[in-house]
Tab-separated table of C-alpha atoms and ligand atoms in Angstrom:
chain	number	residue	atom	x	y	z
A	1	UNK	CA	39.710	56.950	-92.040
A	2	UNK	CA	41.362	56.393	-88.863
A	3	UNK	CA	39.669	53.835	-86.347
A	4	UNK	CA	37.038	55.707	-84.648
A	5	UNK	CA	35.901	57.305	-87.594
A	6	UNK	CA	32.886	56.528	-89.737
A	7	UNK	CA	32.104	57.177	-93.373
A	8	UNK	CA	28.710	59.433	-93.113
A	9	UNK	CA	27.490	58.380	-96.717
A	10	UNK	CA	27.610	54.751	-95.082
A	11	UNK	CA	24.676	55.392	-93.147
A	12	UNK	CA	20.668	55.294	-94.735
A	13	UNK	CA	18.327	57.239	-92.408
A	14	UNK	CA	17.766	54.987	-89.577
A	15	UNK	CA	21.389	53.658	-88.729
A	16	UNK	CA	22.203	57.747	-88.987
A	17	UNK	CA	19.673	58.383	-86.841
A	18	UNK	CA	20.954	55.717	-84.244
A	19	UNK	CA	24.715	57.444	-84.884
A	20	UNK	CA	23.350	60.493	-83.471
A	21	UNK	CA	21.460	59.703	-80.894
A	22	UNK	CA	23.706	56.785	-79.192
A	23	UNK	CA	27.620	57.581	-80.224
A	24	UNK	CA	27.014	61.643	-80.633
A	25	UNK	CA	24.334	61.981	-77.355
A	26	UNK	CA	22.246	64.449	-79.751
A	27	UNK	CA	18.300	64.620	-80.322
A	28	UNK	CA	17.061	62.329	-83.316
A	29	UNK	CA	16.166	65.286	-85.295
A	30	UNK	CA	20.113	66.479	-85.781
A	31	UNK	CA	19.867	63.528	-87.954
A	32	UNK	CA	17.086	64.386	-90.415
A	33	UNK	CA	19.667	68.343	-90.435
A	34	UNK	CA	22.474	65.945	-91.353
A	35	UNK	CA	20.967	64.013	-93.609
A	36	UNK	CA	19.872	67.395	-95.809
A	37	UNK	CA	22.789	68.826	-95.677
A	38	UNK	CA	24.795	65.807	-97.235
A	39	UNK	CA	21.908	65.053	-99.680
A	40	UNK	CA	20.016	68.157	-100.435
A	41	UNK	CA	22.557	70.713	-100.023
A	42	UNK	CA	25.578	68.715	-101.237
A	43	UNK	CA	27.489	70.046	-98.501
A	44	UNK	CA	31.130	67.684	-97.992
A	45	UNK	CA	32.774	70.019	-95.145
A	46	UNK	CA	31.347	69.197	-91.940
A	47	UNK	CA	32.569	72.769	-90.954
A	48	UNK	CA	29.828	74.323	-93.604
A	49	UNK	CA	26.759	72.658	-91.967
A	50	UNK	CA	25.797	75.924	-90.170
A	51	UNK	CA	22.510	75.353	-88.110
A	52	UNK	CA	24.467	72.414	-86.407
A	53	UNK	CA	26.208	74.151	-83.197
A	54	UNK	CA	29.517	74.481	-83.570
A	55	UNK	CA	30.767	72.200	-80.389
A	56	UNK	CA	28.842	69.505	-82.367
A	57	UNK	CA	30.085	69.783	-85.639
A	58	UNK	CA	33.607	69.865	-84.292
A	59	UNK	CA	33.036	66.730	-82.676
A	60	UNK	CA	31.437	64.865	-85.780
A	61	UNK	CA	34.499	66.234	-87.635
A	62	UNK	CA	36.575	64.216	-85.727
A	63	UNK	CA	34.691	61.040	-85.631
A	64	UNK	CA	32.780	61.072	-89.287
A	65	UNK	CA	33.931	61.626	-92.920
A	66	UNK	CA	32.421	62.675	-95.972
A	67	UNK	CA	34.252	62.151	-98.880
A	68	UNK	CA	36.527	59.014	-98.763
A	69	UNK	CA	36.604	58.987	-102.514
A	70	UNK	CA	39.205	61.089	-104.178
A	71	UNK	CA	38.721	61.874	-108.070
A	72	UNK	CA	42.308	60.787	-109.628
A	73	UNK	CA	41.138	62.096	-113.367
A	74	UNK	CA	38.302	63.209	-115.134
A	75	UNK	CA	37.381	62.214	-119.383
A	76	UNK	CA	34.503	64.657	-121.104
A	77	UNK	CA	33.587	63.595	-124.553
A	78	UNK	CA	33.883	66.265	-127.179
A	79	UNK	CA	31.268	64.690	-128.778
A	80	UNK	CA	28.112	64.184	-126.105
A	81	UNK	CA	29.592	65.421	-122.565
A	82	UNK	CA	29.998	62.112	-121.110
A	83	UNK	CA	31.907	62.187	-117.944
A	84	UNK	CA	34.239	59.017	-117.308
A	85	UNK	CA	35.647	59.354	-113.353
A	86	UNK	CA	38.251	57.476	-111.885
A	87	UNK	CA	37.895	57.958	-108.336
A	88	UNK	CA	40.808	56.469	-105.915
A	89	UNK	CA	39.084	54.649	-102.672
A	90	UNK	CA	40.673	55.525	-99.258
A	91	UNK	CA	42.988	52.721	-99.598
A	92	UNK	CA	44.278	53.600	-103.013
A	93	UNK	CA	42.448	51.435	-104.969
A	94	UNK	CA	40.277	52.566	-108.243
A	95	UNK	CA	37.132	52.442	-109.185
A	96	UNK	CA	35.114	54.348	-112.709
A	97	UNK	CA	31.883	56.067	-112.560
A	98	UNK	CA	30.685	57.390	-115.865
A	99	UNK	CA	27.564	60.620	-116.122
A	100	UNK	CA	25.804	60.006	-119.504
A	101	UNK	CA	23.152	62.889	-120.788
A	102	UNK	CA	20.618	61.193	-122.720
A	103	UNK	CA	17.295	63.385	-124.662
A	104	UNK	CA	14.722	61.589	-121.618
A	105	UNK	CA	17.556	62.659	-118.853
A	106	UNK	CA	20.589	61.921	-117.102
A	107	UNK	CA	21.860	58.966	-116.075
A	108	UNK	CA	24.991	58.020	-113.605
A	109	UNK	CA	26.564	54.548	-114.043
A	110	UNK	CA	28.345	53.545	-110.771
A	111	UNK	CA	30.877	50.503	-109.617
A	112	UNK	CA	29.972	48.644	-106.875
A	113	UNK	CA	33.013	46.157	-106.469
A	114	UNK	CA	36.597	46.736	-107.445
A	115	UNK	CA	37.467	44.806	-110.295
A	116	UNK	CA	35.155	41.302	-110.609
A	117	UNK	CA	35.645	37.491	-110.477
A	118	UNK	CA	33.019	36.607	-112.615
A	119	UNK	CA	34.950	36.488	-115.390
A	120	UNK	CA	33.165	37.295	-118.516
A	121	UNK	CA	35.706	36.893	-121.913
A	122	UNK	CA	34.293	40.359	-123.107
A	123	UNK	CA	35.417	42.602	-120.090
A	124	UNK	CA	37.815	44.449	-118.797
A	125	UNK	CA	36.928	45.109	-115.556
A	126	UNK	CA	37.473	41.174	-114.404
A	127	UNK	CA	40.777	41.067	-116.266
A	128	UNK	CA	42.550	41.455	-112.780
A	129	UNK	CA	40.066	39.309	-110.840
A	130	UNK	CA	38.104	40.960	-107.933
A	131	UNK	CA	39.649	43.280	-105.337
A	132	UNK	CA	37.200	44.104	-102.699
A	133	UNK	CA	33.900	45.038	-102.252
A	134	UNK	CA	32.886	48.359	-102.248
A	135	UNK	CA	31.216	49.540	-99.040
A	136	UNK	CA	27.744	51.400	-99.687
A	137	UNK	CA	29.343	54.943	-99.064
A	138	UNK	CA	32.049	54.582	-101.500
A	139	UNK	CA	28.669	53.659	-103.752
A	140	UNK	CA	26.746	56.735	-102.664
A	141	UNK	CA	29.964	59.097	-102.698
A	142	UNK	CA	30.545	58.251	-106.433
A	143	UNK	CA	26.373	59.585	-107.223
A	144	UNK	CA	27.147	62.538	-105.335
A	145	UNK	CA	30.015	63.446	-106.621
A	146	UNK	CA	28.630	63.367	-110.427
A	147	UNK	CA	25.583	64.952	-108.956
A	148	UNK	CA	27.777	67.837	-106.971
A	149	UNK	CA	29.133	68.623	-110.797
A	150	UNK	CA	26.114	68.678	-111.970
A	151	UNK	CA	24.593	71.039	-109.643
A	152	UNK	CA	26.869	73.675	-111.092
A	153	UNK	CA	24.802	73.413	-114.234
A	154	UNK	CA	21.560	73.643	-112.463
A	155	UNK	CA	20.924	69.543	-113.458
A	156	UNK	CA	19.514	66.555	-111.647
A	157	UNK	CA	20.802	62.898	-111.826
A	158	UNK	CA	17.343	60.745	-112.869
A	159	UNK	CA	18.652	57.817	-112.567
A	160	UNK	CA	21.268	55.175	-111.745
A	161	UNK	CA	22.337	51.943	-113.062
A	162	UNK	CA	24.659	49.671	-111.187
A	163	UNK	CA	26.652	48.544	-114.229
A	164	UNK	CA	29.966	49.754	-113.615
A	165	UNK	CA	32.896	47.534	-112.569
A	166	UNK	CA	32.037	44.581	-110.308
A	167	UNK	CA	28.609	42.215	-109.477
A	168	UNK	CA	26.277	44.449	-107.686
A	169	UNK	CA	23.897	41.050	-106.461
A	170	UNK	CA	27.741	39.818	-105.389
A	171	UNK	CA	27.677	42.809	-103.113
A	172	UNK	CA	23.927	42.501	-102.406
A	173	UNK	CA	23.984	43.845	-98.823
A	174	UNK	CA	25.945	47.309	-99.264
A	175	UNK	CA	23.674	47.755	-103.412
A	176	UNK	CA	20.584	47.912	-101.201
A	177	UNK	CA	22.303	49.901	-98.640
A	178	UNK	CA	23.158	52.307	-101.599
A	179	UNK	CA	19.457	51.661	-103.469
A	180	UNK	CA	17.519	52.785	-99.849
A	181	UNK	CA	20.382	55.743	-99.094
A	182	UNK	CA	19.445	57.683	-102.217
A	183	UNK	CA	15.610	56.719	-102.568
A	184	UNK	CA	15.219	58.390	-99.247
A	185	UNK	CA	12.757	60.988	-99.370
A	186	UNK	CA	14.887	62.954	-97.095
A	187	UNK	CA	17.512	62.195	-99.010
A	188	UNK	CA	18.354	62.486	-103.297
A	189	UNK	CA	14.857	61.155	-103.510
A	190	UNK	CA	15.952	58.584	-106.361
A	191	UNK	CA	12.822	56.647	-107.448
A	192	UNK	CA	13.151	53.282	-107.173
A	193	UNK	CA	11.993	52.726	-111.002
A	194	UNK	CA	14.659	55.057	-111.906
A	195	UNK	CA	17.481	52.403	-110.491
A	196	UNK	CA	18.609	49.748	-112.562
A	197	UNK	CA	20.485	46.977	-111.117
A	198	UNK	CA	22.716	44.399	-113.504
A	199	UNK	CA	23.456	40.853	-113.133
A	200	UNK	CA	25.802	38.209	-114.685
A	201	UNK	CA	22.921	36.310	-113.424
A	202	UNK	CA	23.211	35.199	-110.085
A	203	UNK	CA	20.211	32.833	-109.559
A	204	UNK	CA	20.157	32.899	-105.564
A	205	UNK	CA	20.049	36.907	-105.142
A	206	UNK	CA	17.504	37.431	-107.783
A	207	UNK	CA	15.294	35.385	-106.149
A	208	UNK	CA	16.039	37.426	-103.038
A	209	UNK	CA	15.873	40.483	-104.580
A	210	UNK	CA	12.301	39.545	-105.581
A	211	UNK	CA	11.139	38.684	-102.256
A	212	UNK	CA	12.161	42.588	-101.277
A	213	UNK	CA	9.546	43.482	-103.834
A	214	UNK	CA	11.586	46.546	-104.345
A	215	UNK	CA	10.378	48.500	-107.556
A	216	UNK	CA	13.699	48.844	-108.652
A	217	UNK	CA	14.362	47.484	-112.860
A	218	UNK	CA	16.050	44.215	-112.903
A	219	UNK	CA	18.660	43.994	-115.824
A	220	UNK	CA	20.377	41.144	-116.761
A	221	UNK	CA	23.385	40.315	-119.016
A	222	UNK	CA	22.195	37.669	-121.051
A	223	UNK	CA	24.463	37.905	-124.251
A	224	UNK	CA	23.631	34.622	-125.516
A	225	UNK	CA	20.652	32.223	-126.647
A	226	UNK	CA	22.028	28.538	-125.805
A	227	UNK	CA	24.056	27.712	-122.799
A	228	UNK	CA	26.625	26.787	-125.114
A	229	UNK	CA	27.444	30.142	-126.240
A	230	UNK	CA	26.820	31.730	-122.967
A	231	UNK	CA	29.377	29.544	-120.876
A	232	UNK	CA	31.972	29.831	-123.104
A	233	UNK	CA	31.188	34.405	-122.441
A	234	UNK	CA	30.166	33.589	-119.030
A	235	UNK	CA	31.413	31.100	-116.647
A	236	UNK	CA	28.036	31.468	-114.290
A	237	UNK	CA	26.117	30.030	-117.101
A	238	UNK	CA	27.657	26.613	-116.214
A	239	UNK	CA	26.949	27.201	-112.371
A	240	UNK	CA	23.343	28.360	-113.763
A	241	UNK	CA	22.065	28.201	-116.724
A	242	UNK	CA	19.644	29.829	-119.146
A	243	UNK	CA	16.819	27.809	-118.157
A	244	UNK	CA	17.333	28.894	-114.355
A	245	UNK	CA	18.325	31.756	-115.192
A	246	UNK	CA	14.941	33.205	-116.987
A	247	UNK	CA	12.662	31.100	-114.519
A	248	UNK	CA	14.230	33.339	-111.847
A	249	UNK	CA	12.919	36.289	-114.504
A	250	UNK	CA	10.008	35.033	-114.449
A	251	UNK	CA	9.452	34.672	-110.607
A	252	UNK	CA	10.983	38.451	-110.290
A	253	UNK	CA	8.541	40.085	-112.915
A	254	UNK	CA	5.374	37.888	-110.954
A	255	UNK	CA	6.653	39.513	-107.361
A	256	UNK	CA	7.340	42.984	-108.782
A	257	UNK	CA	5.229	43.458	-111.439
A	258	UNK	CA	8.475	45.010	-113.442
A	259	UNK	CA	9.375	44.328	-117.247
A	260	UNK	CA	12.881	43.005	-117.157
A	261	UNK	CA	15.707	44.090	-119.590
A	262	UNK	CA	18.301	41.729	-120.914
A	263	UNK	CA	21.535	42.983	-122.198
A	264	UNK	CA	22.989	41.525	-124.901
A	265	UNK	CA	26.762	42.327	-126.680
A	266	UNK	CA	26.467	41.663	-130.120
A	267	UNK	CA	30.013	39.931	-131.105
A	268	UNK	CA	30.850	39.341	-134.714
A	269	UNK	CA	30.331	35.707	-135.416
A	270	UNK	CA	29.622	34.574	-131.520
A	271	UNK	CA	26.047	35.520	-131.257
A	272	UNK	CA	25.032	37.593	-133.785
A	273	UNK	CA	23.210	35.640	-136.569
A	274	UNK	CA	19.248	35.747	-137.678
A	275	UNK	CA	19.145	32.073	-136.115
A	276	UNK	CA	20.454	33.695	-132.265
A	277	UNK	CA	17.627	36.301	-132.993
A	278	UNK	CA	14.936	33.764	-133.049
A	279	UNK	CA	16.388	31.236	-130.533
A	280	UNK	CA	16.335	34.508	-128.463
A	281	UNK	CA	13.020	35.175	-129.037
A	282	UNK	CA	11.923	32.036	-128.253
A	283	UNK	CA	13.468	32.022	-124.977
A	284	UNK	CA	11.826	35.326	-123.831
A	285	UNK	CA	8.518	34.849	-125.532
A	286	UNK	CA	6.130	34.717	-122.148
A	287	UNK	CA	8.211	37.040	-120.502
A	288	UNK	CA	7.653	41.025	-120.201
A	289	UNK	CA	10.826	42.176	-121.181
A	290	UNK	CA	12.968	44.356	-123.221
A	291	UNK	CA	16.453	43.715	-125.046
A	292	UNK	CA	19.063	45.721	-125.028
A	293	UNK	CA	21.332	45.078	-127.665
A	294	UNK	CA	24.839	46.588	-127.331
A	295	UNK	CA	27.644	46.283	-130.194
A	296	UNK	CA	30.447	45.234	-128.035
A	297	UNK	CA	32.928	47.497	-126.645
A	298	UNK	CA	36.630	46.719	-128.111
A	299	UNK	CA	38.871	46.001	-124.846
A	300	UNK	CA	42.640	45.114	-126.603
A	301	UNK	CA	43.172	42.218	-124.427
A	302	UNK	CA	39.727	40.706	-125.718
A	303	UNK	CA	39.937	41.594	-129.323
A	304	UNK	CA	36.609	40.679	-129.875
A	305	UNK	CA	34.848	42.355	-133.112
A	306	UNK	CA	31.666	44.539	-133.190
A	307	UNK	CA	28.877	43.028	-134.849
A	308	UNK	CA	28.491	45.523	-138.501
A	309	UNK	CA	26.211	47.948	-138.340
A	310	UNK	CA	23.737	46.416	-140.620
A	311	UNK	CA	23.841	43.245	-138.768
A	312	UNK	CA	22.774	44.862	-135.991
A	313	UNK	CA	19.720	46.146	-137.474
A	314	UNK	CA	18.498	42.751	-139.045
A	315	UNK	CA	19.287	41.590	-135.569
A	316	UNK	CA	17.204	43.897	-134.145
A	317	UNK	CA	14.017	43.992	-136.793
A	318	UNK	CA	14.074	39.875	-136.477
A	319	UNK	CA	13.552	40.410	-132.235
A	320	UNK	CA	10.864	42.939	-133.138
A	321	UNK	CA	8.760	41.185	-135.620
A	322	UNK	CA	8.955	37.947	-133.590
A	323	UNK	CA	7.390	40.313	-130.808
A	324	UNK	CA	10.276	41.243	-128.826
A	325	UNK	CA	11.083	44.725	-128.042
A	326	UNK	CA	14.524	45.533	-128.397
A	327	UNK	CA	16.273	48.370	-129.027
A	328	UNK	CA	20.387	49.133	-129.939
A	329	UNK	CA	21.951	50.942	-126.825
A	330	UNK	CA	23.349	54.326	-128.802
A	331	UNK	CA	27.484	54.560	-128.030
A	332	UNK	CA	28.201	57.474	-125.775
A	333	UNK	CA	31.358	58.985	-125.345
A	334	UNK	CA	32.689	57.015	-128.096
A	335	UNK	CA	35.892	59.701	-128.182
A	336	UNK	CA	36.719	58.829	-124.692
A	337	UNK	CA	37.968	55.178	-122.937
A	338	UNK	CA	34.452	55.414	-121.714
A	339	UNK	CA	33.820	51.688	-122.343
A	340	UNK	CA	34.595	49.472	-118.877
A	341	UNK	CA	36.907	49.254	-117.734
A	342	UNK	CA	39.246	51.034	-119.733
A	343	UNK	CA	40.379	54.085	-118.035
A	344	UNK	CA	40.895	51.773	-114.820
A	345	UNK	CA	43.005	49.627	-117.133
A	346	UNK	CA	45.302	52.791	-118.644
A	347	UNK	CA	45.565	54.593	-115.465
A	348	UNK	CA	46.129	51.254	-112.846
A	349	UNK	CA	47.551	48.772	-114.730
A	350	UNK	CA	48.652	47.090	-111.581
A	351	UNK	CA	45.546	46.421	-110.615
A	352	UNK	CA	44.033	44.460	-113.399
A	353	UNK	CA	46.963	42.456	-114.413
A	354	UNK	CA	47.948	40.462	-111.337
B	401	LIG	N1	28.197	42.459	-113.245
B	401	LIG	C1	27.034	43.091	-113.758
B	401	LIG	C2	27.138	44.592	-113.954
B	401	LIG	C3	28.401	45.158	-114.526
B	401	LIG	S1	28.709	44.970	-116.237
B	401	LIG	C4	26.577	42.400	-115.026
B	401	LIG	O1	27.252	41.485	-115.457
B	401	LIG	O2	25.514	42.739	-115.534
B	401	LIG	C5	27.534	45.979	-117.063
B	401	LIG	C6	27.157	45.492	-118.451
B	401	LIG	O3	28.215	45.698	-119.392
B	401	LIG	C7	26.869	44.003	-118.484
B	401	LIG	O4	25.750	43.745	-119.294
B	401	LIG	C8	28.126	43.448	-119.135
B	401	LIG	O5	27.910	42.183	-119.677
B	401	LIG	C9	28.409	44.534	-120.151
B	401	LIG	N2	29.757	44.519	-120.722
B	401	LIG	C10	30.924	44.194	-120.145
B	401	LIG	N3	31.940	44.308	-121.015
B	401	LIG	C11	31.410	44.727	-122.172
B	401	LIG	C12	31.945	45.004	-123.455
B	401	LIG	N4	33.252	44.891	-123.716
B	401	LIG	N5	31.083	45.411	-124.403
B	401	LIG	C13	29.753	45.532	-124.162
B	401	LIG	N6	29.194	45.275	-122.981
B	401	LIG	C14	30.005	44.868	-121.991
């Protein structure tokens, strides 16, 4: 983008509105035009927006941009059509966005930082630290980009989860840029219960995020049942721990009224025996919630092991019958490097080993 320029999918309704009426000199309502074509009609070549006069479009093509993102390669799985992106950002940087097609719909998993200081000994995509932030267009451009391939198979996107590389509640300001840009009505029409946002458990911005009272789903990465455990996975467990971590749960599920999930990686001898199941269940006993349990990804520079199969199960069935729902997360595009991080990792290897 050169300097006068602005990034169009930056914008959620009102600040696009203000665009067109202050810097382009236009009537408000070439704003609610602009905002379909981008959104409803998919449209990424100012040129193509036709009701818009034609002095006007010429002179938003010099001063706005749709796509900054630039797909660098593409993965499908032979096996359930995931779709693993690796988009590069206008300054060359790179970023994964993953479309998985589950029976109850489809869901988009987008990054919202490049690469991540948080530093969790499972993952890849904080193996080269954090790069930048990602700015809420570079969010939005990576939905409609999965949703602009979808559209050639007559599908919808029904929901998001910020889980791809980087700490969306570390980039709270441009996440609920992104979260009010597609639940626009004008706009993708996203609903908010159909947004899931994932934290390494950042104390401060949960409590923020349930003063919004958005009705977005809260998920956060638990992964372990003592704080021993979990700060030896996660450093933020030993700048806040389990016990502030699920009273924060608690104060988010009494201001929105929303059942929150926890993730959890099951890791082959780490936190994967009957006695984590119950300490587990202990912990989330008065809390509406739902587990998530995972079987860890393999990332080589980890080489952590996947809990067995049948471990996994009796992991599972002890949550349940102690009155915890939980459920295993079923492997998707296990024939691609669809896990995080890893198609980043093969393609930029300069990024995540500095
Ligand atoms: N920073 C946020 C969101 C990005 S990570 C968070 O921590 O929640 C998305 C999810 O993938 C998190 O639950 C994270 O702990 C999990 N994850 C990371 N690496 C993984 C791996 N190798 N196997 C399984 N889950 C992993």
């Amino acid at each position: 983008m050169n300097d006068q320029s602005v990034a169009l999918y930056d914008m959620t309704f009102p600040q696009m509105q203000d665009w067109v009426v202050q810097t382009l000199g236009q009537p408000k309502y070439r704003a609610l035009q602009l905002y379909h074509w981008l959104y409803q009609r998919r449209v990424v070549d100012i040129a193509d927006m036709t009701d818009l006069p034609k002095a006007l479009r010429d002179t938003m093509s010099a001063r706005g941009q749709v796509m900054t993102i630039r797909e660098v390669t593409r993965q499908v799985s032979r096996i359930d059509k995931t779709t693993k992106f690796l988009f590069a950002l206008s300054d060359g940087v790179t970023i994964e966005t993953v479309i998985m097609r589950h029976d109850y719909g489809i869901s988009v998993c987008v990054s919202t930082q490049v690469g991540c200081k948080m530093g969790c000994k499972f993952c890849a995509s904080t193996l080269g630290g954090l790069i930048r932030h990602l700015r809420p267009g570079e969010i939005v451009e990576q939905l409609i980009f999965a949703q602009r391939l979808l559209d050639e198979e007559g599908l919808r996107v029904s929901s998001v989860v910020l889980m791809g590389s980087g700490e969306p509640l570390e980039n709270y300001d441009a996440s609920m840029a992104f979260v009010d840009i597609v639940t626009h009505p004008e706009g993708l029409k996203i609903g908010q219960r159909h947004i899931t946002v994932s934290t390494v458990g950042l104390v401060p911005a949960i409590y923020k995020l349930a003063e919004e009272r958005r009705g977005i789903t809260l998920a956060v990465s638990l992964h372990a049942a003592d704080d021993e455990t979990r700060s030896r996975m996660m450093p933020i467990n030993k700048a806040y721990d389990i016990a502030r971590l699920l009273e924060a749960c608690h104060y988010y599920y009494e201001q929105t009224g929303r059942r929150i999930t926890f993730e959890y990686a099951l890791i082959a001898d780490h936190n994967d025996s009957v006695d984590d199941a119950r300490k587990l269940a202990a912990l989330l006993q008065e809390l509406p919630c739902h587990v998530n349990l995972i079987p860890v990804n393999y990332v080589p520079e980890r080489d952590l092991q996947r809990t067995a199969p049948a471990q996994i199960r009796t992991f599972a069935e002890e949550l349940n019958s102690l009155g915890i729902p939980a459920t295993v997360r079923r492997e998707m595009g296990g024939d691609i490097a669809a896990a995080c991080g890893q198609l980043r990792a093969l393609h930029s290897p300069q990024e995540v080993t500095r």
